[in-house]
JSON list of C-alpha atoms in Angstrom, two decimals:
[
{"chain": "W", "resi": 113, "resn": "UNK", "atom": "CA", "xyz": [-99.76, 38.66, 99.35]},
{"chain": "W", "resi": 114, "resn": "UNK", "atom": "CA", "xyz": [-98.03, 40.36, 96.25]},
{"chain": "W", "resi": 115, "resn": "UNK", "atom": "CA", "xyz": [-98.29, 44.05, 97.27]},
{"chain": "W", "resi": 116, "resn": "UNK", "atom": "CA", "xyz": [-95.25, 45.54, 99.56]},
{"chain": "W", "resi": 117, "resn": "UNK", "atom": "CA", "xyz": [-96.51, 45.98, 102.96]},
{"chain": "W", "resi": 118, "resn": "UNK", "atom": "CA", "xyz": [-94.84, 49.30, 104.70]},
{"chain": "W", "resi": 119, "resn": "UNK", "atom": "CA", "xyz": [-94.88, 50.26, 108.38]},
{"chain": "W", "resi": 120, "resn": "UNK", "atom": "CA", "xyz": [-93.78, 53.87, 109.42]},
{"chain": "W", "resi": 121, "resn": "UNK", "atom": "CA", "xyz": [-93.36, 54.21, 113.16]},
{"chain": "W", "resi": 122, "resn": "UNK", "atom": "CA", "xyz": [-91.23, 55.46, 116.09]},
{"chain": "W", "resi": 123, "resn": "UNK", "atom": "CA", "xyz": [-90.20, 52.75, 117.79]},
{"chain": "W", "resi": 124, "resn": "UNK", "atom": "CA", "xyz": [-90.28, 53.94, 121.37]},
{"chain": "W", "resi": 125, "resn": "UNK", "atom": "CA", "xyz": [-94.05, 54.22, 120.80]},
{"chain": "W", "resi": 126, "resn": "UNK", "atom": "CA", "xyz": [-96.08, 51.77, 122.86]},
{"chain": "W", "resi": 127, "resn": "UNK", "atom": "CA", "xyz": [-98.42, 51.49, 119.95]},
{"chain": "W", "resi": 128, "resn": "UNK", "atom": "CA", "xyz": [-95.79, 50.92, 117.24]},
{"chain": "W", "resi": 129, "resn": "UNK", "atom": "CA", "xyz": [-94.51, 48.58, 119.47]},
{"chain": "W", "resi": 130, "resn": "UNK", "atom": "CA", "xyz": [-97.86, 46.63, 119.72]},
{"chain": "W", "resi": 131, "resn": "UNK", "atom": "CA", "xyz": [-98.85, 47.46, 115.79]},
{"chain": "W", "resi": 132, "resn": "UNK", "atom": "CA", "xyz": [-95.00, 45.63, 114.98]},
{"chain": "W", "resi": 133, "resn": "UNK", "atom": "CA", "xyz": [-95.83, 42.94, 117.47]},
{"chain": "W", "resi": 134, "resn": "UNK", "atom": "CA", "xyz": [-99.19, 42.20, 115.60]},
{"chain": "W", "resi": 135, "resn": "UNK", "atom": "CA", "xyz": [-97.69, 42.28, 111.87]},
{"chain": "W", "resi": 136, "resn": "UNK", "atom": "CA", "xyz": [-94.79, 39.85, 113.37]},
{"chain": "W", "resi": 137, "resn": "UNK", "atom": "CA", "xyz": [-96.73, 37.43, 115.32]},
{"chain": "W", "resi": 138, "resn": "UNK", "atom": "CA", "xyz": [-98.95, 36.63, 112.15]},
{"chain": "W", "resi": 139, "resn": "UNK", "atom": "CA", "xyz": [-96.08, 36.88, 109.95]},
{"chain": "W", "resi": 140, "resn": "UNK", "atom": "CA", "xyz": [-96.30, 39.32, 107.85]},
{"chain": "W", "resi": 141, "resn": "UNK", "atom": "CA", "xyz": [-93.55, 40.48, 106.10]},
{"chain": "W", "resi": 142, "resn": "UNK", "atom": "CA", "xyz": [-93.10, 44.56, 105.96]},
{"chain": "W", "resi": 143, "resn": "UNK", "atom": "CA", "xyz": [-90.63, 47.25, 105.27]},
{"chain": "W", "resi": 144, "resn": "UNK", "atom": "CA", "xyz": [-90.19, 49.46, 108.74]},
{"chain": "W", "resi": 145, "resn": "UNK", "atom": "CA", "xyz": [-89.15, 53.05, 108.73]},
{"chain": "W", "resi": 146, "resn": "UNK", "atom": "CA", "xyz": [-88.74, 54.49, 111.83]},
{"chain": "W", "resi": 147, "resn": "UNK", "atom": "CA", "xyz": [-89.81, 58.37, 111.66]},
{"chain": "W", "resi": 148, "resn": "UNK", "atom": "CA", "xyz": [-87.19, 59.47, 113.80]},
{"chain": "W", "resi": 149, "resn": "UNK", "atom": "CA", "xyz": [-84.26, 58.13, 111.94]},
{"chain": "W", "resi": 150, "resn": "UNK", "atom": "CA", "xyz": [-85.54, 58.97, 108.52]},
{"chain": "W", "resi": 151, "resn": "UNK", "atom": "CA", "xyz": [-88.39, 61.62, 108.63]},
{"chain": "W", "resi": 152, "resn": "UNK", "atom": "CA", "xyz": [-90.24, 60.96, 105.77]},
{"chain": "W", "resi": 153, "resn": "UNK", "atom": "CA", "xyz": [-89.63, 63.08, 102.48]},
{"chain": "W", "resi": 154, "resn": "UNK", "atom": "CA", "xyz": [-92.53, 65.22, 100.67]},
{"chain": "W", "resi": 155, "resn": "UNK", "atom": "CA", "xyz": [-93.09, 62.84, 98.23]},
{"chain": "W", "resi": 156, "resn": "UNK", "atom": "CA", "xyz": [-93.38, 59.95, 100.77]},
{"chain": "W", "resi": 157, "resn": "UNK", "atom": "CA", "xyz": [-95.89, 62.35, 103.08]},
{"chain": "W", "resi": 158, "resn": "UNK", "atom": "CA", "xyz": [-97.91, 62.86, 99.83]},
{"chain": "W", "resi": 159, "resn": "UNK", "atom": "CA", "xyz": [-98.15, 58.95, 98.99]},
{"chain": "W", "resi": 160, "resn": "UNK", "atom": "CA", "xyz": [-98.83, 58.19, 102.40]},
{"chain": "W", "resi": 161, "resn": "UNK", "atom": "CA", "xyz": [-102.04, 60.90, 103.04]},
{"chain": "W", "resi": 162, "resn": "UNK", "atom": "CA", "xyz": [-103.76, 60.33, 99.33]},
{"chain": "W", "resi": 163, "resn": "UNK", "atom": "CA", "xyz": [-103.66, 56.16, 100.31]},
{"chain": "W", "resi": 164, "resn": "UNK", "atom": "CA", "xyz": [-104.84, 57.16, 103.33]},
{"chain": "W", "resi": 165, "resn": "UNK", "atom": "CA", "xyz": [-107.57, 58.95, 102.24]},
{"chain": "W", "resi": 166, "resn": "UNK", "atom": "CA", "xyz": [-106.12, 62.32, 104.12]},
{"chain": "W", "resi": 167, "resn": "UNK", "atom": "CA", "xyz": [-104.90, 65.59, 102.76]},
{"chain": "W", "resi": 168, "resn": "UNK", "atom": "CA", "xyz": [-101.24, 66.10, 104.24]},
{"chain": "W", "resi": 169, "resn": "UNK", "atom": "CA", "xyz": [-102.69, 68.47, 107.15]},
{"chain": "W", "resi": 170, "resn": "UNK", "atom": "CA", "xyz": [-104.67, 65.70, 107.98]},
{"chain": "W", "resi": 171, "resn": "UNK", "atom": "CA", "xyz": [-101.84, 63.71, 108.92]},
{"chain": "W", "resi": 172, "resn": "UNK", "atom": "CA", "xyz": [-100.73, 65.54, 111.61]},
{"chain": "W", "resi": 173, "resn": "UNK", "atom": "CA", "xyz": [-102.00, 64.03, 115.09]},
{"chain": "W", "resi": 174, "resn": "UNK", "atom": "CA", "xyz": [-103.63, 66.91, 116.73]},
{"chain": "W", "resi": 175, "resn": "UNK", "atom": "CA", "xyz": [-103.52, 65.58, 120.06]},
{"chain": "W", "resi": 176, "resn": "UNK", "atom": "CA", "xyz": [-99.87, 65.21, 119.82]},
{"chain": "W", "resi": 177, "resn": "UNK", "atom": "CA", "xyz": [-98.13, 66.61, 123.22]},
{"chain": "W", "resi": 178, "resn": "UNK", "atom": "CA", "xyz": [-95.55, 67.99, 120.52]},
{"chain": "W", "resi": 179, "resn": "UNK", "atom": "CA", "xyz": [-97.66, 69.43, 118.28]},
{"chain": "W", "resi": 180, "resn": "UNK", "atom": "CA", "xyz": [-99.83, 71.14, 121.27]},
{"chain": "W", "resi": 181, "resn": "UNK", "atom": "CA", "xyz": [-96.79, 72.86, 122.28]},
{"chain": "W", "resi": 182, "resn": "UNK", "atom": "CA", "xyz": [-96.27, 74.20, 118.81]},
{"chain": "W", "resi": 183, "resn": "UNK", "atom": "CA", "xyz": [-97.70, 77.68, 118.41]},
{"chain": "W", "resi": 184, "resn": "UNK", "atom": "CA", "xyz": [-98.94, 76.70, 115.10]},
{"chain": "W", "resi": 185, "resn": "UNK", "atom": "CA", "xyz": [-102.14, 77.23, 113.40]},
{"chain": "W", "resi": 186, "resn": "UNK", "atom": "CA", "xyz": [-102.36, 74.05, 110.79]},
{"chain": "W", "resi": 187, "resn": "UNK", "atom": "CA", "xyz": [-104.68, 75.42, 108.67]},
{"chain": "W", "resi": 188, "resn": "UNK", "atom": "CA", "xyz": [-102.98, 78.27, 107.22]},
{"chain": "W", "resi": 189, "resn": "UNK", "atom": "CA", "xyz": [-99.77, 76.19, 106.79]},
{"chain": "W", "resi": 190, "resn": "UNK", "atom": "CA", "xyz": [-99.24, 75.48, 102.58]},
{"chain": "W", "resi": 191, "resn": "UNK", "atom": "CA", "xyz": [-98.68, 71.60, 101.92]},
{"chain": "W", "resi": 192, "resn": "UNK", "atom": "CA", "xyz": [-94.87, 72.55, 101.30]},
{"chain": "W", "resi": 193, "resn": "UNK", "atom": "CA", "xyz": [-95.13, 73.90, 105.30]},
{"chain": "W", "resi": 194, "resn": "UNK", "atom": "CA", "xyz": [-97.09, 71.20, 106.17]},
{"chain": "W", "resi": 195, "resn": "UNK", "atom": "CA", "xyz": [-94.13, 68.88, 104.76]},
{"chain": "W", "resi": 196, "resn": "UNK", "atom": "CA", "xyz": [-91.66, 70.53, 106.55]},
{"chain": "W", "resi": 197, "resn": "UNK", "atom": "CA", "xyz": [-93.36, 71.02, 110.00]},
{"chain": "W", "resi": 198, "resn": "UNK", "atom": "CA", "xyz": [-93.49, 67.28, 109.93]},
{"chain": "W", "resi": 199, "resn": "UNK", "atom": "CA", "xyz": [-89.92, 66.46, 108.51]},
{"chain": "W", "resi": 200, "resn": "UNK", "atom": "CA", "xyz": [-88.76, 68.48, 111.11]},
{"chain": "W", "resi": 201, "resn": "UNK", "atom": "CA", "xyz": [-91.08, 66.63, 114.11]},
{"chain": "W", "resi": 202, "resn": "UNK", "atom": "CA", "xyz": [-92.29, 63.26, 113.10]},
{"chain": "W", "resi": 203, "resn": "UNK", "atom": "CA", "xyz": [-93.30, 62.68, 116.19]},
{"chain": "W", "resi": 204, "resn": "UNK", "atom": "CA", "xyz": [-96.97, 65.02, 115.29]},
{"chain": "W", "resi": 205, "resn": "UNK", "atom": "CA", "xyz": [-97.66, 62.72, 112.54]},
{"chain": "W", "resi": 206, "resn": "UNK", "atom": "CA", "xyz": [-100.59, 60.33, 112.87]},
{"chain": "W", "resi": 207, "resn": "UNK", "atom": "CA", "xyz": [-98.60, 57.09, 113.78]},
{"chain": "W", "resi": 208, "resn": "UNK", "atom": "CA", "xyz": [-98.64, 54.21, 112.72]},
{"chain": "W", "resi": 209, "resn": "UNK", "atom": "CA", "xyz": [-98.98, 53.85, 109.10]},
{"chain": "W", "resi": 210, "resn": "UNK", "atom": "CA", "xyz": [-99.38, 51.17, 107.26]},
{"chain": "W", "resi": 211, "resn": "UNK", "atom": "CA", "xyz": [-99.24, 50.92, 103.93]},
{"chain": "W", "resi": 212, "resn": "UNK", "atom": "CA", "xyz": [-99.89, 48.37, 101.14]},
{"chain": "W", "resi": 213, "resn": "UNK", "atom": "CA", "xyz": [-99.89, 49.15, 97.59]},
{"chain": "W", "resi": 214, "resn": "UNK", "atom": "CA", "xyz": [-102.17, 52.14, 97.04]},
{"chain": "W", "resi": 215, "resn": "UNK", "atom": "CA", "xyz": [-103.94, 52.14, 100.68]},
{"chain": "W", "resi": 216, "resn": "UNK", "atom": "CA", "xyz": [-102.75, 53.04, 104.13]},
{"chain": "W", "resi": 217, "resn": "UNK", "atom": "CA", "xyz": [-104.38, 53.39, 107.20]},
{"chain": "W", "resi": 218, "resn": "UNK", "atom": "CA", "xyz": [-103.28, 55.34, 110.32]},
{"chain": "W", "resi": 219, "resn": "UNK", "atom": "CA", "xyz": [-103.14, 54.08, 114.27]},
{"chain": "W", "resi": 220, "resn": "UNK", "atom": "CA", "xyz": [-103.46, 50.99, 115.19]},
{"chain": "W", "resi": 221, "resn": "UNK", "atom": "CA", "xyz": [-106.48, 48.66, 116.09]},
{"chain": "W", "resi": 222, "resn": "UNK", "atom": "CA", "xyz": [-106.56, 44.66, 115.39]},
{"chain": "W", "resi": 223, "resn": "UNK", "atom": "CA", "xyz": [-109.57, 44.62, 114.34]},
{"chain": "W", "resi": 224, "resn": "UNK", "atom": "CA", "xyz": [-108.59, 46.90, 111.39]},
{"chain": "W", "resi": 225, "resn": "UNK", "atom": "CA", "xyz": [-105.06, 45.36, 110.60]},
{"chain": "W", "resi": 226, "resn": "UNK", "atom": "CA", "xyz": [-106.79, 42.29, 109.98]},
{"chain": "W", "resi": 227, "resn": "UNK", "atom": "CA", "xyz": [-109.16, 43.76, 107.89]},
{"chain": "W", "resi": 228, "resn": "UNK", "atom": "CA", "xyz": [-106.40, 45.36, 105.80]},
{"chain": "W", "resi": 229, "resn": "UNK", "atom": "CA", "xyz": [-104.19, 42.73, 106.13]},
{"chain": "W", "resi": 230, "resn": "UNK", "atom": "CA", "xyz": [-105.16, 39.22, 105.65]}
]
């Protein structure tokens, strides 16, 4: 597997937790970044939505509890607001990512991990 495998998360997450336990138990070897600790920078946000196939408004989880109780209206935030709404609360981006080379995906499902993956 030559490309770098990278997993953003927040630990305390239950599906980070299972999404980690996954990429361990068939083990794969990955860079972790917990979002907390090190919110991730613009250029790092833009990376992660164009692999993903998402502008960066679409990765912010709109079912997030945190981002509900934002009085925000996402869609006429710039990408520089966008950035910085989400530096400043990782916990409303889509979670987990997981990136390898030039493709990510977002959440977590088996199915799709292994798809990516192996």
């Amino acid at each position: 597997m030559g490309q770098a495998v990278v997993f953003y998360c927040v630990t305390s997450w239950s599906t980070c937790k299972k999404a980690q336990a996954w990429l361990d138990e068939k083990g794969i070897k990955y860079s972790y970044y917990d979002l907390l600790k090190q919110p991730p920078t613009a250029e790092t946000l833009k990376e992660i939505a164009a692999a993903a196939g998402l502008t960066l408004k679409g990765t912010v989880n709109l079912r997030s509890q945190v981002f509900k109780k934002m009085d925000v209206d996402l869609e006429k935030l710039t990408d520089e607001e966008v950035v910085k709404l989400i530096q400043e609360n990782p916990r409303i981006m889509l979670r987990p990512v997981l990136k390898k080379g030039k493709k990510a995906i977002t959440g977590y499902k088996e199915s799709t991990y292994e798809e990516f993956i192996l």
